[in-house]
XYZ file of C-alpha atoms in Angstrom:
251
model
C -103.525 90.573 -50.514
C -100.008 90.672 -51.594
C -97.113 88.327 -50.749
C -95.051 89.190 -47.709
C -91.419 88.192 -47.895
C -90.234 84.723 -49.080
C -90.584 83.588 -52.661
C -92.072 86.314 -54.907
C -94.932 84.703 -56.471
C -94.547 86.624 -59.680
C -98.221 86.638 -60.008
C -99.826 89.384 -61.861
C -101.972 90.424 -58.794
C -105.667 90.920 -59.643
C -105.172 94.436 -60.395
C -102.669 93.592 -63.264
C -104.716 90.857 -64.762
C -105.407 92.775 -67.846
C -103.847 95.795 -69.433
C -105.269 98.992 -67.450
C -104.190 102.552 -66.998
C -102.842 103.285 -63.527
C -106.097 105.292 -62.802
C -108.223 102.256 -63.793
C -106.073 99.775 -61.839
C -106.419 102.052 -58.717
C -110.285 102.332 -58.999
C -110.480 98.566 -59.501
C -108.201 97.860 -56.543
C -110.300 100.268 -54.341
C -113.503 98.639 -55.304
C -112.101 95.163 -54.845
C -110.838 96.159 -51.394
C -114.131 97.490 -50.396
C -115.822 94.256 -51.535
C -113.372 92.213 -49.644
C -113.462 94.227 -46.594
C -117.288 94.054 -46.633
C -117.555 97.792 -47.045
C -119.505 97.189 -50.264
C -121.934 94.336 -49.360
C -123.170 91.720 -51.805
C -126.310 93.230 -53.660
C -125.016 96.762 -53.466
C -125.971 98.560 -56.602
C -122.963 100.251 -58.423
C -124.369 103.043 -60.488
C -121.922 104.397 -63.055
C -122.826 107.887 -62.511
C -122.428 107.910 -58.800
C -119.022 106.087 -59.053
C -117.901 108.462 -61.788
C -118.674 111.399 -59.547
C -116.858 109.931 -56.399
C -113.640 108.989 -58.347
C -113.687 111.983 -60.685
C -113.573 109.866 -63.893
C -115.951 109.402 -66.808
C -118.653 106.859 -66.865
C -116.853 105.131 -69.790
C -113.791 104.650 -67.394
C -116.033 103.201 -64.623
C -117.811 101.070 -67.061
C -114.422 99.358 -67.990
C -113.646 98.734 -64.414
C -117.139 97.206 -63.790
C -116.918 95.009 -66.821
C -113.505 93.661 -65.543
C -115.045 92.929 -62.183
C -117.964 91.271 -63.957
C -115.457 88.886 -65.773
C -114.104 87.877 -62.320
C -117.556 87.336 -60.949
C -117.311 89.925 -58.391
C -119.860 92.160 -59.916
C -123.164 91.356 -61.817
C -124.300 93.530 -64.587
C -127.923 93.248 -65.767
C -129.531 95.001 -68.729
C -131.558 97.964 -67.652
C -130.602 97.442 -63.966
C -126.949 98.194 -64.154
C -124.297 96.701 -61.922
C -124.306 95.474 -58.461
C -121.900 93.498 -56.157
C -122.540 89.899 -56.889
C -124.601 87.788 -54.521
C -123.414 84.140 -55.136
C -126.066 81.418 -54.900
C -125.689 78.672 -52.634
C -124.695 76.322 -55.609
C -121.976 78.949 -56.618
C -120.683 79.162 -52.988
C -120.293 75.369 -52.802
C -118.536 75.352 -56.158
C -116.064 78.162 -55.000
C -115.087 76.082 -51.946
C -114.806 72.807 -54.014
C -112.445 74.685 -56.302
C -110.437 75.917 -53.396
C -110.136 72.436 -52.223
C -108.679 71.248 -55.510
C -106.420 74.288 -56.039
C -105.139 74.801 -52.447
C -104.867 71.211 -51.174
C -103.556 70.038 -54.514
C -100.722 72.534 -54.135
C -99.445 71.384 -50.844
C -96.709 68.986 -52.134
C -95.117 71.690 -54.203
C -95.553 74.164 -51.592
C -93.584 71.971 -49.104
C -90.957 71.253 -51.763
C -90.117 74.894 -51.973
C -90.859 76.006 -48.383
C -88.053 77.853 -46.671
C -87.475 79.968 -43.528
C -88.679 83.141 -45.133
C -91.971 81.641 -46.160
C -92.377 80.299 -42.585
C -91.898 83.723 -41.134
C -94.183 85.445 -43.599
C -97.098 82.920 -43.046
C -96.585 82.976 -39.200
C -96.792 86.773 -39.360
C -99.956 86.731 -41.351
C -101.430 84.281 -38.967
C -100.522 86.322 -35.910
C -101.963 89.591 -37.488
C -105.264 87.658 -38.214
C -105.395 86.574 -34.600
C -104.920 90.081 -33.347
C -107.660 91.355 -35.690
C -109.967 88.674 -34.374
C -109.377 89.530 -30.774
C -110.114 93.253 -31.574
C -113.384 92.305 -33.207
C -112.129 93.568 -36.622
C -113.936 91.017 -38.653
C -113.370 92.626 -42.049
C -109.764 92.880 -41.505
C -109.573 89.311 -40.260
C -111.181 88.177 -43.338
C -108.754 90.164 -45.577
C -105.733 88.613 -43.683
C -107.210 85.173 -43.794
C -107.491 85.515 -47.586
C -103.878 86.898 -47.642
C -102.585 83.900 -45.856
C -104.127 81.527 -48.378
C -102.761 83.478 -51.393
C -99.404 83.631 -49.763
C -99.538 79.873 -49.118
C -100.230 78.948 -52.637
C -97.710 81.531 -53.736
C -94.863 79.424 -52.427
C -95.504 76.995 -55.184
C -94.254 79.551 -57.603
C -97.067 79.203 -60.101
C -98.464 82.380 -61.309
C -101.661 81.026 -62.929
C -102.496 78.988 -59.761
C -101.787 82.095 -57.439
C -104.016 84.396 -59.403
C -106.771 81.657 -59.485
C -106.669 81.378 -55.622
C -106.540 85.166 -55.256
C -109.840 85.399 -57.147
C -111.376 82.414 -55.301
C -110.589 84.004 -51.992
C -112.128 87.247 -52.992
C -115.298 85.271 -53.998
C -115.075 83.615 -50.600
C -115.230 86.998 -48.961
C -118.408 87.762 -50.913
C -119.861 84.398 -49.803
C -119.002 84.981 -46.246
C -120.557 88.438 -46.255
C -123.862 86.736 -47.590
C -124.000 83.580 -45.718
C -121.505 83.815 -42.873
C -121.460 84.402 -39.193
C -118.752 85.614 -36.922
C -117.168 82.171 -36.834
C -117.120 82.113 -40.691
C -114.195 84.518 -40.655
C -112.700 81.227 -41.450
C -110.464 80.594 -38.835
C -110.464 80.470 -35.111
C -107.830 82.473 -33.491
C -104.478 80.718 -34.057
C -105.806 78.135 -36.463
C -103.723 79.274 -39.444
C -100.782 79.261 -37.216
C -101.205 75.627 -36.654
C -100.515 74.802 -40.286
C -97.187 76.539 -40.491
C -95.193 73.960 -38.587
C -96.576 71.144 -40.589
C -95.326 72.827 -43.644
C -91.948 73.666 -42.186
C -91.447 70.012 -41.048
C -92.392 68.621 -44.497
C -95.523 66.664 -43.313
C -97.328 66.845 -46.708
C -100.098 64.403 -46.033
C -100.978 65.806 -42.627
C -100.734 69.361 -43.948
C -103.107 68.461 -46.748
C -105.509 66.804 -44.544
C -105.423 69.897 -42.218
C -106.184 72.236 -45.103
C -108.944 70.097 -46.336
C -110.573 69.967 -42.839
C -110.010 73.710 -42.480
C -111.883 74.751 -45.683
C -114.570 72.139 -44.967
C -115.352 73.822 -41.716
C -115.483 77.274 -43.128
C -118.065 76.081 -45.752
C -120.064 74.132 -43.063
C -120.262 77.362 -41.016
C -122.344 78.938 -43.693
C -126.089 79.551 -43.515
C -127.534 79.960 -46.893
C -129.984 82.870 -46.833
C -130.677 85.990 -48.896
C -130.889 89.763 -48.318
C -131.940 93.068 -50.013
C -130.278 95.161 -52.562
C -129.119 98.598 -51.472
C -127.346 101.575 -52.862
C -124.359 102.339 -50.725
C -122.859 105.735 -49.626
C -119.799 105.642 -51.864
C -118.299 108.816 -50.481
C -118.178 107.338 -46.999
C -116.934 103.922 -48.314
C -113.944 105.373 -50.394
C -113.146 108.525 -48.673
C -114.534 108.319 -45.190
C -112.505 107.646 -41.973
C -113.091 103.882 -42.078
C -111.920 103.668 -45.539
C -108.647 105.635 -44.986
C -107.963 103.438 -41.891
C -108.458 100.257 -43.843
C -106.154 101.515 -46.661
C -103.480 102.576 -44.181
C -103.582 99.038 -42.633
C -102.722 97.486 -45.961
């Protein structure tokens, strides 16, 4: 979910949030991408021994990555049960969207103050790629591109802390959609994000903020709060199978 063109956000992407070796950062990024892309589903168990074998590193190295993911609420670690992909509660889901309303909608005046042609082109390109993914039925890719649009949008405000916060919130939103969502919860009907870009380009701050408020509210309203069972995934297929390689190539 990196920025594309326009203002560099300067944000320490999620993978750089804390000091980590290049190897640990790579493993961290691969697990985050698998969660966001829904290859690792909420509730999936993450045994240290299985992950250390797949990635060819020690259990200590895997434990460091899992602890970092737990700090960001993407993973839950329980005594004697180990780690698993987090399954947000209905209350947590609502809180995530409330935080997104505050952070994203509140950033609109600053976004518009800094908005330029490069930002317009970058956001329009993301919106178009998302639309293509939706038309192909590639829901996981559409979710990832939707998150990238929101992070890129807030990045225009040139506030590193805010951008990193929204990046974390969009990752949590992907988890929430995986648990409670339906095909229409990808967030965005085809072309919807593209409707926001002209409002930003023309400096319509109040209209753009109202649009974004409604947009996030409709995603939340599409959720159906229900549960699911815990599973242990096939890590070899997730991280080194054809689908995983295809996803990585598209990023």
